[in-house]
Amino acid sequence: MIRAILLGLAALACLAGAAGLWLTRAHPVEAARFEGLTGDAEAGQTLFTAAGCASCHHAPDAEGDARLVLAGGQRFPSEFGTFVAPNISPDPDAGIGGWSLTDFASAVIRGVSPEGAHYYPAFPYTAYTRLEDQDVADLWAFLQTLPESDAQSIPHEVAFPFNIRRAVGAWKLLYLRNEWIRPAESTELERGRTLVEALAHCGECHTPRDALGGLRTGAWLAGAPNPSGDGTIPSLRPEDLDWSASDIAYYLESGFTPDFDSAGGHMAAVVANFAQLTAADREAVAAYVKALPPE
Amino acid sequence: MLRTVSVLAIFALATPAVAQDFDGHLKARQGMFRIMAINLGIIGDMAKGDAEYDAEMAQTAADNLVAVSQTNPLVLFPEGSSSEALEGTRALPAIWDNTDDLLAKWSAFGEAAGGLQQVAGDGREALGPALGPVGDACSACHDEYRASNE
């Protein structure tokens, strides 16, 4: 996934010159939009778990409660260099404790830093961009309740030309969309869609990418090469996955497939998060997956 | 130059022969994991309510899991039998750099299986909570040492 994104960025670095700096500038959210909102930390906790923020931002090898210390430091290697997740704990210096809600919203739904730079889409704001404003405020309120860490964020080890953040602006023009991908005809399907498309970013792993590293939404959840190079991430489309809705919900709860193999790879972290959600949420995701059309 | 070529040729010939040699090991370890999955499935189906609870069956399956956990799996993982070296296996090369950790994860599985063994005969309700740690132990090892499906 990261490899394809970076190849895309290289091509777009050239394009950025042509498209003009104006088009590729950062678009933070307007301050007024979030001013009236008060976050609810309890609601934020569910969003945080479903979105898997800790899975990427806890310290490498953290276990148990230490996973709630968002010190950063996990490395996401690729052929072109390595991204390192930053400290997003409430520490005012090393983390993001000094940020405003508007700064946070710009990062999570627009992929823009407080200084106005573009974040790399290794941070899945491409999914989070579909969140409601209130959800963002709730997430922010929950993050304040977590422990501080004074661990300094480690710079990415990404070489020229992939280090040109401006190119991400051109990439976003093509791929940062906040429309929903699938229709949802019931309240349950709507909930499932929020979990799949906005929060748990299932598509980031299960959907193949085009030459520029953008998700091929036409092949939504149809399976993709594993970015770590180990095998293939399975398709969730009906012609490939014949599990019942309760099989899918049980897998998300326990990690067990219908023949009692047990989930591995990056899916293990997703299962650990979904085990903490409600049965209704797991069933909503299962309903969404069962409603996917054949490719 | 010629020498390099002939050395390469020897390697080219050697690889399939070696692959054959490990055929039994691959079958054995994959069979062992299938044995685990089948026994776990007997209990899991009861926990889910897909099968009628049967105390004796549940106990037998849990005992089997514990018995497997008491074998040393490393004999089934000879050097050179990783997914990088051979077709038909998902065992990642990282296993051979971390055999101590692999064994630690294996004993974590043994401990969780022991917990299941203690309650398997106590009725359907007792199964779910004891299955959780077993699933975590399986996933913890697959997470690091098994490739996704080919």
PDB file of N, CA and C in Angstrom, chain A residues 167-258:
ATOM      1  N   ALA A 167       3.517  17.340  -2.864  1.00  0.00           N
ATOM      2  CA  ALA A 167       2.964  16.406  -3.852  1.00  0.00           C
ATOM      3  C   ALA A 167       1.714  15.724  -3.310  1.00  0.00           C
ATOM      4  N   VAL A 168       1.652  15.583  -1.988  1.00  0.00           N
ATOM      5  CA  VAL A 168       0.475  14.962  -1.390  1.00  0.00           C
ATOM      6  C   VAL A 168      -0.765  15.815  -1.693  1.00  0.00           C
ATOM      7  N   GLY A 169      -0.559  17.107  -1.862  1.00  0.00           N
ATOM      8  CA  GLY A 169      -1.680  17.992  -2.204  1.00  0.00           C
ATOM      9  C   GLY A 169      -2.315  17.587  -3.525  1.00  0.00           C
ATOM     10  N   ALA A 170      -1.471  17.263  -4.500  1.00  0.00           N
ATOM     11  CA  ALA A 170      -1.988  16.828  -5.796  1.00  0.00           C
ATOM     12  C   ALA A 170      -2.685  15.476  -5.662  1.00  0.00           C
ATOM     13  N   TRP A 171      -2.109  14.613  -4.856  1.00  0.00           N
ATOM     14  CA  TRP A 171      -2.694  13.285  -4.631  1.00  0.00           C
ATOM     15  C   TRP A 171      -4.084  13.429  -4.010  1.00  0.00           C
ATOM     16  N   LYS A 172      -4.178  14.372  -3.045  1.00  0.00           N
ATOM     17  CA  LYS A 172      -5.475  14.577  -2.375  1.00  0.00           C
ATOM     18  C   LYS A 172      -6.533  15.079  -3.351  1.00  0.00           C
ATOM     19  N   LEU A 173      -6.120  15.927  -4.319  1.00  0.00           N
ATOM     20  CA  LEU A 173      -7.092  16.420  -5.297  1.00  0.00           C
ATOM     21  C   LEU A 173      -7.755  15.246  -6.004  1.00  0.00           C
ATOM     22  N   LEU A 174      -6.972  14.185  -6.218  1.00  0.00           N
ATOM     23  CA  LEU A 174      -7.506  13.022  -6.925  1.00  0.00           C
ATOM     24  C   LEU A 174      -8.271  12.076  -5.999  1.00  0.00           C
ATOM     25  N   TYR A 175      -7.795  11.909  -4.773  1.00  0.00           N
ATOM     26  CA  TYR A 175      -8.276  10.775  -3.972  1.00  0.00           C
ATOM     27  C   TYR A 175      -8.949  11.114  -2.646  1.00  0.00           C
ATOM     28  N   LEU A 176      -8.851  12.347  -2.179  1.00  0.00           N
ATOM     29  CA  LEU A 176      -9.479  12.639  -0.879  1.00  0.00           C
ATOM     30  C   LEU A 176     -10.938  13.020  -1.111  1.00  0.00           C
ATOM     31  N   ARG A 177     -11.840  12.074  -0.849  1.00  0.00           N
ATOM     32  CA  ARG A 177     -13.266  12.250  -1.120  1.00  0.00           C
ATOM     33  C   ARG A 177     -14.034  11.916   0.139  1.00  0.00           C
ATOM     34  N   ASN A 178     -15.015  12.752   0.496  1.00  0.00           N
ATOM     35  CA  ASN A 178     -15.768  12.368   1.691  1.00  0.00           C
ATOM     36  C   ASN A 178     -17.139  11.778   1.377  1.00  0.00           C
ATOM     37  N   GLU A 179     -17.428  11.501   0.092  1.00  0.00           N
ATOM     38  CA  GLU A 179     -18.689  10.800  -0.205  1.00  0.00           C
ATOM     39  C   GLU A 179     -18.584   9.347   0.270  1.00  0.00           C
ATOM     40  N   TRP A 180     -19.768   8.751   0.543  1.00  0.00           N
ATOM     41  CA  TRP A 180     -19.795   7.331   0.884  1.00  0.00           C
ATOM     42  C   TRP A 180     -19.562   6.514  -0.367  1.00  0.00           C
ATOM     43  N   ILE A 181     -19.043   5.297  -0.187  1.00  0.00           N
ATOM     44  CA  ILE A 181     -18.767   4.441  -1.334  1.00  0.00           C
ATOM     45  C   ILE A 181     -19.952   3.548  -1.651  1.00  0.00           C
ATOM     46  N   ARG A 182     -20.610   3.021  -0.602  1.00  0.00           N
ATOM     47  CA  ARG A 182     -21.743   2.127  -0.820  1.00  0.00           C
ATOM     48  C   ARG A 182     -23.027   2.788  -0.310  1.00  0.00           C
ATOM     49  N   PRO A 183     -24.180   2.483  -0.978  1.00  0.00           N
ATOM     50  CA  PRO A 183     -25.454   2.969  -0.441  1.00  0.00           C
ATOM     51  C   PRO A 183     -25.780   2.215   0.858  1.00  0.00           C
ATOM     52  N   ALA A 184     -26.644   2.802   1.696  1.00  0.00           N
ATOM     53  CA  ALA A 184     -27.042   2.118   2.934  1.00  0.00           C
ATOM     54  C   ALA A 184     -28.524   2.343   3.128  1.00  0.00           C
ATOM     55  N   GLU A 185     -29.297   1.245   3.026  1.00  0.00           N
ATOM     56  CA  GLU A 185     -30.753   1.391   3.019  1.00  0.00           C
ATOM     57  C   GLU A 185     -31.422   1.170   4.372  1.00  0.00           C
ATOM     58  N   SER A 186     -30.668   0.893   5.405  1.00  0.00           N
ATOM     59  CA  SER A 186     -31.290   0.714   6.722  1.00  0.00           C
ATOM     60  C   SER A 186     -30.380   1.353   7.762  1.00  0.00           C
ATOM     61  N   THR A 187     -30.914   1.521   8.972  1.00  0.00           N
ATOM     62  CA  THR A 187     -30.083   2.091  10.044  1.00  0.00           C
ATOM     63  C   THR A 187     -28.892   1.189  10.321  1.00  0.00           C
ATOM     64  N   GLU A 188     -29.108  -0.136  10.271  1.00  0.00           N
ATOM     65  CA  GLU A 188     -27.996  -1.045  10.552  1.00  0.00           C
ATOM     66  C   GLU A 188     -26.908  -0.906   9.485  1.00  0.00           C
ATOM     67  N   LEU A 189     -27.333  -0.830   8.206  1.00  0.00           N
ATOM     68  CA  LEU A 189     -26.336  -0.688   7.143  1.00  0.00           C
ATOM     69  C   LEU A 189     -25.608   0.653   7.240  1.00  0.00           C
ATOM     70  N   GLU A 190     -26.330   1.684   7.696  1.00  0.00           N
ATOM     71  CA  GLU A 190     -25.672   2.987   7.869  1.00  0.00           C
ATOM     72  C   GLU A 190     -24.595   2.909   8.937  1.00  0.00           C
ATOM     73  N   ARG A 191     -24.925   2.230  10.031  1.00  0.00           N
ATOM     74  CA  ARG A 191     -23.943   2.066  11.107  1.00  0.00           C
ATOM     75  C   ARG A 191     -22.744   1.252  10.601  1.00  0.00           C
ATOM     76  N   GLY A 192     -23.051   0.177   9.870  1.00  0.00           N
ATOM     77  CA  GLY A 192     -21.980  -0.650   9.313  1.00  0.00           C
ATOM     78  C   GLY A 192     -21.095   0.155   8.388  1.00  0.00           C
ATOM     79  N   ARG A 193     -21.729   1.010   7.585  1.00  0.00           N
ATOM     80  CA  ARG A 193     -20.965   1.821   6.640  1.00  0.00           C
ATOM     81  C   ARG A 193     -20.050   2.801   7.370  1.00  0.00           C
ATOM     82  N   THR A 194     -20.556   3.423   8.435  1.00  0.00           N
ATOM     83  CA  THR A 194     -19.705   4.336   9.208  1.00  0.00           C
ATOM     84  C   THR A 194     -18.504   3.588   9.760  1.00  0.00           C
ATOM     85  N   LEU A 195     -18.757   2.391  10.290  1.00  0.00           N
ATOM     86  CA  LEU A 195     -17.652   1.616  10.870  1.00  0.00           C
ATOM     87  C   LEU A 195     -16.643   1.204   9.796  1.00  0.00           C
ATOM     88  N   VAL A 196     -17.136   0.719   8.662  1.00  0.00           N
ATOM     89  CA  VAL A 196     -16.242   0.182   7.626  1.00  0.00           C
ATOM     90  C   VAL A 196     -15.534   1.304   6.854  1.00  0.00           C
ATOM     91  N   GLU A 197     -16.308   2.301   6.402  1.00  0.00           N
ATOM     92  CA  GLU A 197     -15.749   3.279   5.470  1.00  0.00           C
ATOM     93  C   GLU A 197     -15.089   4.469   6.161  1.00  0.00           C
ATOM     94  N   ALA A 198     -15.617   4.867   7.351  1.00  0.00           N
ATOM     95  CA  ALA A 198     -15.073   6.062   7.996  1.00  0.00           C
ATOM     96  C   ALA A 198     -14.108   5.715   9.120  1.00  0.00           C
ATOM     97  N   LEU A 199     -14.417   4.698   9.916  1.00  0.00           N
ATOM     98  CA  LEU A 199     -13.625   4.455  11.121  1.00  0.00           C
ATOM     99  C   LEU A 199     -12.562   3.369  10.951  1.00  0.00           C
ATOM    100  N   ALA A 200     -12.997   2.135  10.728  1.00  0.00           N
ATOM    101  CA  ALA A 200     -12.042   1.013  10.787  1.00  0.00           C
ATOM    102  C   ALA A 200     -11.198   0.899   9.517  1.00  0.00           C
ATOM    103  N   HIS A 201     -11.427   1.792   8.560  1.00  0.00           N
ATOM    104  CA  HIS A 201     -10.663   1.857   7.301  1.00  0.00           C
ATOM    105  C   HIS A 201     -10.336   0.481   6.733  1.00  0.00           C
ATOM    106  N   CYS A 202     -11.344  -0.408   6.698  1.00  0.00           N
ATOM    107  CA  CYS A 202     -11.157  -1.747   6.135  1.00  0.00           C
ATOM    108  C   CYS A 202     -10.616  -1.656   4.699  1.00  0.00           C
ATOM    109  N   GLY A 203     -11.082  -0.636   3.965  1.00  0.00           N
ATOM    110  CA  GLY A 203     -10.694  -0.491   2.566  1.00  0.00           C
ATOM    111  C   GLY A 203      -9.206  -0.244   2.379  1.00  0.00           C
ATOM    112  N   GLU A 204      -8.559   0.388   3.351  1.00  0.00           N
ATOM    113  CA  GLU A 204      -7.123   0.682   3.217  1.00  0.00           C
ATOM    114  C   GLU A 204      -6.314  -0.591   3.021  1.00  0.00           C
ATOM    115  N   CYS A 205      -6.779  -1.691   3.601  1.00  0.00           N
ATOM    116  CA  CYS A 205      -6.056  -2.960   3.468  1.00  0.00           C
ATOM    117  C   CYS A 205      -6.702  -3.884   2.433  1.00  0.00           C
ATOM    118  N   HIS A 206      -8.042  -3.911   2.387  1.00  0.00           N
ATOM    119  CA  HIS A 206      -8.732  -4.931   1.589  1.00  0.00           C
ATOM    120  C   HIS A 206      -9.044  -4.480   0.159  1.00  0.00           C
ATOM    121  N   THR A 207      -8.731  -3.234  -0.202  1.00  0.00           N
ATOM    122  CA  THR A 207      -9.047  -2.748  -1.548  1.00  0.00           C
ATOM    123  C   THR A 207      -7.757  -2.540  -2.343  1.00  0.00           C
ATOM    124  N   PRO A 208      -7.715  -3.002  -3.601  1.00  0.00           N
ATOM    125  CA  PRO A 208      -6.499  -2.803  -4.400  1.00  0.00           C
ATOM    126  C   PRO A 208      -6.316  -1.325  -4.765  1.00  0.00           C
ATOM    127  N   ARG A 209      -5.082  -0.946  -5.107  1.00  0.00           N
ATOM    128  CA  ARG A 209      -4.761   0.444  -5.446  1.00  0.00           C
ATOM    129  C   ARG A 209      -4.392   0.579  -6.912  1.00  0.00           C
ATOM    130  N   ASP A 210      -4.606   1.771  -7.447  1.00  0.00           N
ATOM    131  CA  ASP A 210      -4.222   2.018  -8.830  1.00  0.00           C
ATOM    132  C   ASP A 210      -2.757   2.452  -8.893  1.00  0.00           C
ATOM    133  N   ALA A 211      -2.300   2.835 -10.104  1.00  0.00           N
ATOM    134  CA  ALA A 211      -0.877   3.116 -10.306  1.00  0.00           C
ATOM    135  C   ALA A 211      -0.384   4.267  -9.435  1.00  0.00           C
ATOM    136  N   LEU A 212      -1.268   5.180  -9.060  1.00  0.00           N
ATOM    137  CA  LEU A 212      -0.840   6.312  -8.240  1.00  0.00           C
ATOM    138  C   LEU A 212      -1.069   6.062  -6.752  1.00  0.00           C
ATOM    139  N   GLY A 213      -1.498   4.852  -6.406  1.00  0.00           N
ATOM    140  CA  GLY A 213      -1.652   4.544  -4.996  1.00  0.00           C
ATOM    141  C   GLY A 213      -3.012   4.929  -4.433  1.00  0.00           C
ATOM    142  N   GLY A 214      -3.959   5.308  -5.290  1.00  0.00           N
ATOM    143  CA  GLY A 214      -5.312   5.609  -4.818  1.00  0.00           C
ATOM    144  C   GLY A 214      -6.139   4.325  -4.781  1.00  0.00           C
ATOM    145  N   LEU A 215      -7.108   4.260  -3.857  1.00  0.00           N
ATOM    146  CA  LEU A 215      -7.944   3.064  -3.769  1.00  0.00           C
ATOM    147  C   LEU A 215      -8.807   2.939  -5.019  1.00  0.00           C
ATOM    148  N   ARG A 216      -8.869   1.723  -5.584  1.00  0.00           N
ATOM    149  CA  ARG A 216      -9.755   1.484  -6.742  1.00  0.00           C
ATOM    150  C   ARG A 216     -11.140   1.191  -6.200  1.00  0.00           C
ATOM    151  N   THR A 217     -11.940   2.246  -6.043  1.00  0.00           N
ATOM    152  CA  THR A 217     -13.226   2.063  -5.374  1.00  0.00           C
ATOM    153  C   THR A 217     -14.152   1.156  -6.180  1.00  0.00           C
ATOM    154  N   GLY A 218     -13.888   1.001  -7.477  1.00  0.00           N
ATOM    155  CA  GLY A 218     -14.666   0.063  -8.291  1.00  0.00           C
ATOM    156  C   GLY A 218     -14.436  -1.379  -7.862  1.00  0.00           C
ATOM    157  N   ALA A 219     -13.298  -1.648  -7.254  1.00  0.00           N
ATOM    158  CA  ALA A 219     -12.986  -2.995  -6.750  1.00  0.00           C
ATOM    159  C   ALA A 219     -12.989  -2.957  -5.221  1.00  0.00           C
ATOM    160  N   TRP A 220     -13.926  -2.225  -4.657  1.00  0.00           N
ATOM    161  CA  TRP A 220     -14.010  -2.000  -3.209  1.00  0.00           C
ATOM    162  C   TRP A 220     -14.004  -3.317  -2.427  1.00  0.00           C
ATOM    163  N   LEU A 221     -13.029  -3.483  -1.534  1.00  0.00           N
ATOM    164  CA  LEU A 221     -12.904  -4.648  -0.651  1.00  0.00           C
ATOM    165  C   LEU A 221     -12.723  -5.963  -1.408  1.00  0.00           C
ATOM    166  N   ALA A 222     -12.200  -5.864  -2.647  1.00  0.00           N
ATOM    167  CA  ALA A 222     -12.047  -7.065  -3.472  1.00  0.00           C
ATOM    168  C   ALA A 222     -10.703  -7.755  -3.261  1.00  0.00           C
ATOM    169  N   GLY A 223      -9.977  -7.395  -2.216  1.00  0.00           N
ATOM    170  CA  GLY A 223      -8.705  -8.060  -1.922  1.00  0.00           C
ATOM    171  C   GLY A 223      -7.541  -7.323  -2.556  1.00  0.00           C
ATOM    172  N   ALA A 224      -6.348  -7.469  -1.985  1.00  0.00           N
ATOM    173  CA  ALA A 224      -5.189  -6.693  -2.444  1.00  0.00           C
ATOM    174  C   ALA A 224      -3.912  -7.376  -1.990  1.00  0.00           C
ATOM    175  N   PRO A 225      -2.812  -7.094  -2.719  1.00  0.00           N
ATOM    176  CA  PRO A 225      -1.529  -7.619  -2.240  1.00  0.00           C
ATOM    177  C   PRO A 225      -1.246  -7.067  -0.849  1.00  0.00           C
ATOM    178  N   ASN A 226      -0.612  -7.852   0.003  1.00  0.00           N
ATOM    179  CA  ASN A 226      -0.270  -7.380   1.338  1.00  0.00           C
ATOM    180  C   ASN A 226       0.908  -6.412   1.254  1.00  0.00           C
ATOM    181  N   PRO A 227       0.741  -5.172   1.779  1.00  0.00           N
ATOM    182  CA  PRO A 227       1.823  -4.189   1.695  1.00  0.00           C
ATOM    183  C   PRO A 227       3.121  -4.683   2.334  1.00  0.00           C
ATOM    184  N   SER A 228       3.024  -5.574   3.308  1.00  0.00           N
ATOM    185  CA  SER A 228       4.248  -6.055   3.950  1.00  0.00           C
ATOM    186  C   SER A 228       4.929  -7.114   3.091  1.00  0.00           C
ATOM    187  N   GLY A 229       4.317  -7.467   1.955  1.00  0.00           N
ATOM    188  CA  GLY A 229       4.934  -8.429   1.054  1.00  0.00           C
ATOM    189  C   GLY A 229       4.583  -9.872   1.379  1.00  0.00           C
ATOM    190  N   ASP A 230       3.866 -10.099   2.483  1.00  0.00           N
ATOM    191  CA  ASP A 230       3.540 -11.466   2.873  1.00  0.00           C
ATOM    192  C   ASP A 230       2.146 -11.846   2.397  1.00  0.00           C
ATOM    193  N   GLY A 231       2.074 -12.477   1.248  1.00  0.00           N
ATOM    194  CA  GLY A 231       0.792 -12.999   0.803  1.00  0.00           C
ATOM    195  C   GLY A 231      -0.186 -11.919   0.373  1.00  0.00           C
ATOM    196  N   THR A 232      -1.479 -12.292   0.393  1.00  0.00           N
ATOM    197  CA  THR A 232      -2.533 -11.443  -0.143  1.00  0.00           C
ATOM    198  C   THR A 232      -3.569 -11.200   0.939  1.00  0.00           C
ATOM    199  N   ILE A 233      -4.091  -9.994   0.989  1.00  0.00           N
ATOM    200  CA  ILE A 233      -5.177  -9.708   1.925  1.00  0.00           C
ATOM    201  C   ILE A 233      -6.474 -10.132   1.242  1.00  0.00           C
ATOM    202  N   PRO A 234      -7.277 -10.974   1.903  1.00  0.00           N
ATOM    203  CA  PRO A 234      -8.402 -11.603   1.205  1.00  0.00           C
ATOM    204  C   PRO A 234      -9.499 -10.632   0.781  1.00  0.00           C
ATOM    205  N   SER A 235     -10.226 -11.053  -0.252  1.00  0.00           N
ATOM    206  CA  SER A 235     -11.384 -10.309  -0.736  1.00  0.00           C
ATOM    207  C   SER A 235     -12.562 -10.542   0.206  1.00  0.00           C
ATOM    208  N   LEU A 236     -13.411  -9.525   0.375  1.00  0.00           N
ATOM    209  CA  LEU A 236     -14.614  -9.668   1.195  1.00  0.00           C
ATOM    210  C   LEU A 236     -15.873  -9.694   0.323  1.00  0.00           C
ATOM    211  N   ARG A 237     -15.680  -9.773  -1.013  1.00  0.00           N
ATOM    212  CA  ARG A 237     -16.831  -9.770  -1.918  1.00  0.00           C
ATOM    213  C   ARG A 237     -17.545 -11.113  -1.879  1.00  0.00           C
ATOM    214  N   PRO A 238     -18.858 -11.112  -2.187  1.00  0.00           N
ATOM    215  CA  PRO A 238     -19.648 -12.343  -2.012  1.00  0.00           C
ATOM    216  C   PRO A 238     -19.127 -13.524  -2.822  1.00  0.00           C
ATOM    217  N   GLU A 239     -18.520 -13.287  -4.002  1.00  0.00           N
ATOM    218  CA  GLU A 239     -18.059 -14.438  -4.788  1.00  0.00           C
ATOM    219  C   GLU A 239     -16.820 -15.088  -4.161  1.00  0.00           C
ATOM    220  N   ASP A 240     -16.167 -14.341  -3.258  1.00  0.00           N
ATOM    221  CA  ASP A 240     -14.944 -14.874  -2.646  1.00  0.00           C
ATOM    222  C   ASP A 240     -15.132 -15.296  -1.192  1.00  0.00           C
ATOM    223  N   LEU A 241     -16.035 -14.624  -0.500  1.00  0.00           N
ATOM    224  CA  LEU A 241     -16.209 -14.891   0.937  1.00  0.00           C
ATOM    225  C   LEU A 241     -17.626 -15.404   1.144  1.00  0.00           C
ATOM    226  N   ASP A 242     -17.752 -16.717   1.437  1.00  0.00           N
ATOM    227  CA  ASP A 242     -19.107 -17.280   1.546  1.00  0.00           C
ATOM    228  C   ASP A 242     -19.545 -17.414   3.002  1.00  0.00           C
ATOM    229  N   TRP A 243     -18.952 -16.635   3.910  1.00  0.00           N
ATOM    230  CA  TRP A 243     -19.325 -16.728   5.316  1.00  0.00           C
ATOM    231  C   TRP A 243     -20.703 -16.105   5.548  1.00  0.00           C
ATOM    232  N   SER A 244     -21.424 -16.620   6.563  1.00  0.00           N
ATOM    233  CA  SER A 244     -22.691 -15.993   6.942  1.00  0.00           C
ATOM    234  C   SER A 244     -22.396 -14.721   7.728  1.00  0.00           C
ATOM    235  N   ALA A 245     -23.441 -13.894   7.924  1.00  0.00           N
ATOM    236  CA  ALA A 245     -23.261 -12.668   8.710  1.00  0.00           C
ATOM    237  C   ALA A 245     -22.781 -13.014  10.110  1.00  0.00           C
ATOM    238  N   SER A 246     -23.307 -14.097  10.703  1.00  0.00           N
ATOM    239  CA  SER A 246     -22.877 -14.389  12.075  1.00  0.00           C
ATOM    240  C   SER A 246     -21.438 -14.913  12.095  1.00  0.00           C
ATOM    241  N   ASP A 247     -21.003 -15.593  11.017  1.00  0.00           N
ATOM    242  CA  ASP A 247     -19.586 -15.987  10.922  1.00  0.00           C
ATOM    243  C   ASP A 247     -18.680 -14.752  10.950  1.00  0.00           C
ATOM    244  N   ILE A 248     -19.075 -13.718  10.192  1.00  0.00           N
ATOM    245  CA  ILE A 248     -18.246 -12.504  10.107  1.00  0.00           C
ATOM    246  C   ILE A 248     -18.215 -11.798  11.462  1.00  0.00           C
ATOM    247  N   ALA A 249     -19.392 -11.693  12.091  1.00  0.00           N
ATOM    248  CA  ALA A 249     -19.451 -11.022  13.398  1.00  0.00           C
ATOM    249  C   ALA A 249     -18.610 -11.792  14.426  1.00  0.00           C
ATOM    250  N   TYR A 250     -18.671 -13.122  14.363  1.00  0.00           N
ATOM    251  CA  TYR A 250     -17.915 -13.932  15.325  1.00  0.00           C
ATOM    252  C   TYR A 250     -16.406 -13.795  15.089  1.00  0.00           C
ATOM    253  N   TYR A 251     -16.015 -13.720  13.813  1.00  0.00           N
ATOM    254  CA  TYR A 251     -14.588 -13.511  13.468  1.00  0.00           C
ATOM    255  C   TYR A 251     -14.097 -12.189  14.041  1.00  0.00           C
ATOM    256  N   LEU A 252     -14.913 -11.135  13.909  1.00  0.00           N
ATOM    257  CA  LEU A 252     -14.500  -9.822  14.426  1.00  0.00           C
ATOM    258  C   LEU A 252     -14.411  -9.836  15.955  1.00  0.00           C
ATOM    259  N   GLU A 253     -15.196 -10.709  16.596  1.00  0.00           N
ATOM    260  CA  GLU A 253     -15.174 -10.784  18.054  1.00  0.00           C
ATOM    261  C   GLU A 253     -14.027 -11.655  18.570  1.00  0.00           C
ATOM    262  N   SER A 254     -13.804 -12.796  17.898  1.00  0.00           N
ATOM    263  CA  SER A 254     -12.905 -13.810  18.457  1.00  0.00           C
ATOM    264  C   SER A 254     -11.670 -14.052  17.602  1.00  0.00           C
ATOM    265  N   GLY A 255     -11.692 -13.627  16.343  1.00  0.00           N
ATOM    266  CA  GLY A 255     -10.597 -13.936  15.433  1.00  0.00           C
ATOM    267  C   GLY A 255     -10.707 -15.318  14.808  1.00  0.00           C
ATOM    268  N   PHE A 256     -11.779 -16.063  15.148  1.00  0.00           N
ATOM    269  CA  PHE A 256     -11.913 -17.410  14.600  1.00  0.00           C
ATOM    270  C   PHE A 256     -12.705 -17.405  13.293  1.00  0.00           C
ATOM    271  N   THR A 257     -12.153 -18.077  12.278  1.00  0.00           N
ATOM    272  CA  THR A 257     -12.876 -18.284  11.028  1.00  0.00           C
ATOM    273  C   THR A 257     -13.894 -19.402  11.253  1.00  0.00           C
ATOM    274  N   PRO A 258     -14.813 -19.632  10.286  1.00  0.00           N
ATOM    275  CA  PRO A 258     -15.798 -20.705  10.485  1.00  0.00           C
ATOM    276  C   PRO A 258     -15.145 -22.067  10.705  1.00  0.00           C
TER     277      PRO A 258
END
